[in-house]
GROMACS .gro file of C-alpha atoms in nm:
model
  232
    1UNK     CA    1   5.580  17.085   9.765
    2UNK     CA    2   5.672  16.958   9.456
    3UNK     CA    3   5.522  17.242   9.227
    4UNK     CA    4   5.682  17.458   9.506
    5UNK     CA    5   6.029  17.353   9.415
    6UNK     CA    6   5.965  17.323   9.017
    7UNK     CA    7   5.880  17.697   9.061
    8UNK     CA    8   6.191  17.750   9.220
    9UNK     CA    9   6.444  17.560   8.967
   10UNK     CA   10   6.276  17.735   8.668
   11UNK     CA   11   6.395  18.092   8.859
   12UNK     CA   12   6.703  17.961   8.933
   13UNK     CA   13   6.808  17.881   8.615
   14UNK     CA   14   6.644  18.220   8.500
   15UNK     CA   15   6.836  18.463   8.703
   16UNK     CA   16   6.861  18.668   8.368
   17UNK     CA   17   6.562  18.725   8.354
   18UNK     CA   18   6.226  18.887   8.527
   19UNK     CA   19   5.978  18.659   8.702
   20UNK     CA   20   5.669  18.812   8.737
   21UNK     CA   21   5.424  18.650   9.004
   22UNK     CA   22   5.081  18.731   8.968
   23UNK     CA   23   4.723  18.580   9.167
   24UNK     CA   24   4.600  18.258   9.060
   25UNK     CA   25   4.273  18.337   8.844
   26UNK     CA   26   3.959  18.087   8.933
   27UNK     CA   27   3.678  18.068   8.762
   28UNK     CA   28   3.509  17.759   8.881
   29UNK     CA   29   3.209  17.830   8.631
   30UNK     CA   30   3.427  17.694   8.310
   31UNK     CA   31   3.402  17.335   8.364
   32UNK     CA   32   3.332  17.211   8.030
   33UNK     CA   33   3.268  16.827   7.938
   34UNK     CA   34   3.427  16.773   7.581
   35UNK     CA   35   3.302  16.435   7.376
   36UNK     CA   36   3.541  16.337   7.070
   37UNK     CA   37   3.486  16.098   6.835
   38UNK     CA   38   3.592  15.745   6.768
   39UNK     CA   39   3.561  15.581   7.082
   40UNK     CA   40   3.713  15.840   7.270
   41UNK     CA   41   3.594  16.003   7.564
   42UNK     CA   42   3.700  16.353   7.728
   43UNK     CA   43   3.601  16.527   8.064
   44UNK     CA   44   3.780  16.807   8.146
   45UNK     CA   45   3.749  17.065   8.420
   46UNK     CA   46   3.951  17.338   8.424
   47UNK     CA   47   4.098  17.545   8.739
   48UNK     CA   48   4.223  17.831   8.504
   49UNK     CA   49   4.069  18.089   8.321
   50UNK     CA   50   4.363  18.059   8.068
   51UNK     CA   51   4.333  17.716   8.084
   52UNK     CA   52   4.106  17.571   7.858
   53UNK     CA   53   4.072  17.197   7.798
   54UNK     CA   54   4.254  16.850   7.724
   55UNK     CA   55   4.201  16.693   7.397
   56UNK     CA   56   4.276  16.344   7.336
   57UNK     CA   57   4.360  16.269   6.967
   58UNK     CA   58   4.367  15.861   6.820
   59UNK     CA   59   4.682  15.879   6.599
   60UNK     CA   60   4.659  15.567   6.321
   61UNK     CA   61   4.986  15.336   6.422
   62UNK     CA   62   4.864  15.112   6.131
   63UNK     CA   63   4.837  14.803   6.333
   64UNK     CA   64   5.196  14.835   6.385
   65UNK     CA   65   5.179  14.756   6.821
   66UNK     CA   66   4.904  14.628   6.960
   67UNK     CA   67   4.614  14.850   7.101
   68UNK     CA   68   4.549  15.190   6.977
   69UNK     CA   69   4.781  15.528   6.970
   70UNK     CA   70   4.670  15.848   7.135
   71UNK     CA   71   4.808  16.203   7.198
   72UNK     CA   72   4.672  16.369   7.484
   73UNK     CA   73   4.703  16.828   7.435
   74UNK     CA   74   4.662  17.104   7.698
   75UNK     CA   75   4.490  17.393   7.494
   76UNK     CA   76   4.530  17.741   7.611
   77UNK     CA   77   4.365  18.043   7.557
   78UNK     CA   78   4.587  18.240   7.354
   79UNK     CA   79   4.879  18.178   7.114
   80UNK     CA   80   5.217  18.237   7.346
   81UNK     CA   81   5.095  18.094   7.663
   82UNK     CA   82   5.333  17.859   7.855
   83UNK     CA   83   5.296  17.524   8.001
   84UNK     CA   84   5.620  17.464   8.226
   85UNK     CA   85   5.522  17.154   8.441
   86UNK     CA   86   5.289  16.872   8.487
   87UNK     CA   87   5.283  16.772   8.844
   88UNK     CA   88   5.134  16.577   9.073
   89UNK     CA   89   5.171  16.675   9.525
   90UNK     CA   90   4.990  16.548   9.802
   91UNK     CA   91   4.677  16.810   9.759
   92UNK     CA   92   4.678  16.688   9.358
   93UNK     CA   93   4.724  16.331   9.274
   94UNK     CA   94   4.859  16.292   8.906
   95UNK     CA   95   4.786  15.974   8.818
   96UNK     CA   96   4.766  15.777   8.419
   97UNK     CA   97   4.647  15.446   8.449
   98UNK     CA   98   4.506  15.172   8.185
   99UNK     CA   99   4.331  14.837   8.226
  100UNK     CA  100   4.592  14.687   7.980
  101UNK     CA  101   4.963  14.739   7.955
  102UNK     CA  102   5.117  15.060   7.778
  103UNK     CA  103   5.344  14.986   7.502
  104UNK     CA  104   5.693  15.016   7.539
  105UNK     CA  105   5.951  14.975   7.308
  106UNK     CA  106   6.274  14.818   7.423
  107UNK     CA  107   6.452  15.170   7.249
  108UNK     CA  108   6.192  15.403   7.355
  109UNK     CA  109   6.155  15.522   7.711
  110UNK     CA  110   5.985  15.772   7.974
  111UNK     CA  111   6.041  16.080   7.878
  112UNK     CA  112   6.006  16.204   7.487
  113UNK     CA  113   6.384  16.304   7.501
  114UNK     CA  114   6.455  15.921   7.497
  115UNK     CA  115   6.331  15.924   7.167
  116UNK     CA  116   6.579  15.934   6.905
  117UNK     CA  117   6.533  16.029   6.561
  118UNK     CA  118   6.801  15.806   6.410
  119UNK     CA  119   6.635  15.502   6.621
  120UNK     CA  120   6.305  15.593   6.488
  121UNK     CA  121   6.431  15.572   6.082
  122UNK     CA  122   6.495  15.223   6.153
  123UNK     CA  123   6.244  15.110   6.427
  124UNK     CA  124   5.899  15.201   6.265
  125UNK     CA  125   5.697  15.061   6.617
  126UNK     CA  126   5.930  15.307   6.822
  127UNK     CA  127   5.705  15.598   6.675
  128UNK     CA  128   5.413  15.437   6.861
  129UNK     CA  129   5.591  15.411   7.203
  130UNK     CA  130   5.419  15.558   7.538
  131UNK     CA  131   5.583  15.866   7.704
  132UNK     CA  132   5.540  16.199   7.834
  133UNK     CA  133   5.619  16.546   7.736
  134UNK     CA  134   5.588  16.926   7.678
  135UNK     CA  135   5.578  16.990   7.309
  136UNK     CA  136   5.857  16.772   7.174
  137UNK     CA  137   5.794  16.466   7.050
  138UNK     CA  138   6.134  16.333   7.000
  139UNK     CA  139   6.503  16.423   7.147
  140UNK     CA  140   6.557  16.686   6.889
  141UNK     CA  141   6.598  17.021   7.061
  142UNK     CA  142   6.407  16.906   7.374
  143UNK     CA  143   6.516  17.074   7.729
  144UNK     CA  144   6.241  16.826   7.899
  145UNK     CA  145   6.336  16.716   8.232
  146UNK     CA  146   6.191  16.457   8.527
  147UNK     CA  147   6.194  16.569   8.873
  148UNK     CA  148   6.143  16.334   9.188
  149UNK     CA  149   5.912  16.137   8.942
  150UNK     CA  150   5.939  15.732   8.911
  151UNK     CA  151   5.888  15.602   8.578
  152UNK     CA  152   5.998  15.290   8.631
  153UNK     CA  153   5.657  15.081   8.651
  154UNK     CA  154   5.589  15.264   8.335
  155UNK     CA  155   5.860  15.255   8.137
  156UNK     CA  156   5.926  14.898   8.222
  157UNK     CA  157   5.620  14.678   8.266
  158UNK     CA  158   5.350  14.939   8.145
  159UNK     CA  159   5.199  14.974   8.430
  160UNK     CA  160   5.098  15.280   8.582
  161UNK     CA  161   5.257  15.635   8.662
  162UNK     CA  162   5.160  15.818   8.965
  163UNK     CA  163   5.337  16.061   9.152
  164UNK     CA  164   5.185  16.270   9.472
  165UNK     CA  165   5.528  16.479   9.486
  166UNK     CA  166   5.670  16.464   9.137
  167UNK     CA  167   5.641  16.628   8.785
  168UNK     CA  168   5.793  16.663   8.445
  169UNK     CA  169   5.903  16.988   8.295
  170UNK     CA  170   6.046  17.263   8.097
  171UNK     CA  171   6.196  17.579   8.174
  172UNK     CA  172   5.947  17.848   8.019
  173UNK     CA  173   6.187  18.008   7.788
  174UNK     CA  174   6.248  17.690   7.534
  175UNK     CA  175   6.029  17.732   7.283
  176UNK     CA  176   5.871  17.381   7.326
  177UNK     CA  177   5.665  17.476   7.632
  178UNK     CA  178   5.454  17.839   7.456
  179UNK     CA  179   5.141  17.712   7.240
  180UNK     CA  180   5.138  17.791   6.905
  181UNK     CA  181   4.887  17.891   6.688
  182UNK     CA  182   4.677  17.569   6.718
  183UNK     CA  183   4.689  17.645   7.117
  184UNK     CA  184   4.734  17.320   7.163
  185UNK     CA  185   5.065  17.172   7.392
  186UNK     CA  186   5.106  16.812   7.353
  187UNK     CA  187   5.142  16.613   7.706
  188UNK     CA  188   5.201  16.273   7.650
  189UNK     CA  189   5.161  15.959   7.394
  190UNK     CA  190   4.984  15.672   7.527
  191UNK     CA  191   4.961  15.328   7.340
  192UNK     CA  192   4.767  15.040   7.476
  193UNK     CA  193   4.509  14.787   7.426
  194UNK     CA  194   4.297  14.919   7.721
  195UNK     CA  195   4.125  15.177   7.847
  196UNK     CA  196   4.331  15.494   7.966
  197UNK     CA  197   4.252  15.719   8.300
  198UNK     CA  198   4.413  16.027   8.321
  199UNK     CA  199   4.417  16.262   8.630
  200UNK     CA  200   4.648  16.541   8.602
  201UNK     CA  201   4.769  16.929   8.696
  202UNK     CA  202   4.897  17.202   8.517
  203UNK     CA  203   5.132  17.461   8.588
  204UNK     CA  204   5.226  17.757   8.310
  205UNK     CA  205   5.216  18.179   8.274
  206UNK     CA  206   4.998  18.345   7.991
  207UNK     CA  207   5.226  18.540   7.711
  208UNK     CA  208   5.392  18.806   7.826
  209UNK     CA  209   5.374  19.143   7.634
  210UNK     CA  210   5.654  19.364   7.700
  211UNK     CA  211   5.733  19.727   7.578
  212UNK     CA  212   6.001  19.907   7.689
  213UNK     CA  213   6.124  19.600   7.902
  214UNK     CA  214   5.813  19.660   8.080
  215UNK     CA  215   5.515  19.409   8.126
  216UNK     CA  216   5.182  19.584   7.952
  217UNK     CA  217   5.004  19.233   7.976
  218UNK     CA  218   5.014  18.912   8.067
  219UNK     CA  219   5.261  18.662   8.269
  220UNK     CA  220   4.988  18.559   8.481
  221UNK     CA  221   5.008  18.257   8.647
  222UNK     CA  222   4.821  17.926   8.536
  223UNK     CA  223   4.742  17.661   8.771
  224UNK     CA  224   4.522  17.426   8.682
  225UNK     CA  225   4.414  17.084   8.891
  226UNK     CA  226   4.212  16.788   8.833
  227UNK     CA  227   4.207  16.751   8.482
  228UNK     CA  228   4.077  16.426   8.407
  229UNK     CA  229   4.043  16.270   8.045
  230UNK     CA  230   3.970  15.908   7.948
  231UNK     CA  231   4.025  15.756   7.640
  232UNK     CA  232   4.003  15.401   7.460
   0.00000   0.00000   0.00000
């Protein structure tokens, strides 16, 4: 239901232009296990054949906040395919969870586009807080938006976020939801002194070719559920 009605305010507030809706591709034989290093564990299986993997990366908050920093990236197939939401409905739990607190800073919050850069020139920890996201990292040019998702447990205890009708997105023409040529979309920063659990889905389209105002390729859709990664 959720996903359902994500779909439906991202066409909505496209009416200018064409949505093309194409048949979910599965290919249940690419479920790849991904190891990275420094006491970091990944397991991903993809849903999508345009769809690749998660990868968790430990970013170095020089002992800053307690725990350790990570960034947690969708990579896609090709350079130009969208990620518009990250959802969670009754048939796909999304769920983040770790056995110690997230960090929170008192200026930070939820969503990346609570993250000013003006704060962050004079609150060095700030850069370490815990949010989510698609592609921005700060409030700079970001269109990110919650819908029907409660971050309160989150944002103010650092406890978990789960949502079974609920998701966090962009609409697919801002420029922050296409992968660029590292393929990579980031999803979220996570800071804590525990271990994290990540389950979550994946909604997008792969780039579009046009000629003529014609699609030659592309704008199929991506769905991809389950996606579990672990890291700590």
């Amino acid at each position: 239901m959720a996903l359902d009605l994500i779909i439906l305010c991202v066409q909505i507030k496209q009416t200018n232009k064409r949505i093309y809706n194409s048949p979910i591709i599965i290919d249940m034989n690419r479920i790849t296990i991904l190891f990275t290093a420094v006491l970091m564990t990944l397991m991903v299986a993809p849903l999508s054949a345009q769809f690749l993997r998660v990868e968790v990366d430990e970013i170095d908050n020089e002992g800053k906040v307690p725990g350790k920093t990570f960034r947690v990236y969708a990579v896609f197939e090709n350079e130009g395919d969208i990620l518009d939401a990250v959802y969670g409905e009754a048939s796909a739990l999304l769920s983040i969870t770790s056995t110690k607190p997230f960090y929170q800073h008192p200026k930070g919050g939820a969503l990346s586009t609570d993250i000013q850069r003006y704060d962050l020139s004079v609150n060095p920890e700030l850069a370490y807080d815990s949010w989510v996201t698609i592609g921005s990292e700060d409030n700079y040019m970001n269109a990110l938006s919650g819908f029907i998702m409660e971050f309160g447990e989150f944002e103010t205890s650092g406890g978990k976020l789960e949502t079974s009708n609920g998701a966090w997105f962009v609409t697919p023409d801002k420029r922050q939801s296409m992968a660029g040529a590292s393929k990579r979309i980031l999803l979220m920063q996570l800071t804590t002194e525990g271990e994290i659990n990540g389950l979550i889905n994946l909604h997008g389209r792969t780039k579009a070719v046009m000629k003529n105002d014609v699609l030659e390729s592309g704008g199929e859709q991506i769905k991809a559920e389950g996606i579990v990664f672990v890291a700590g």
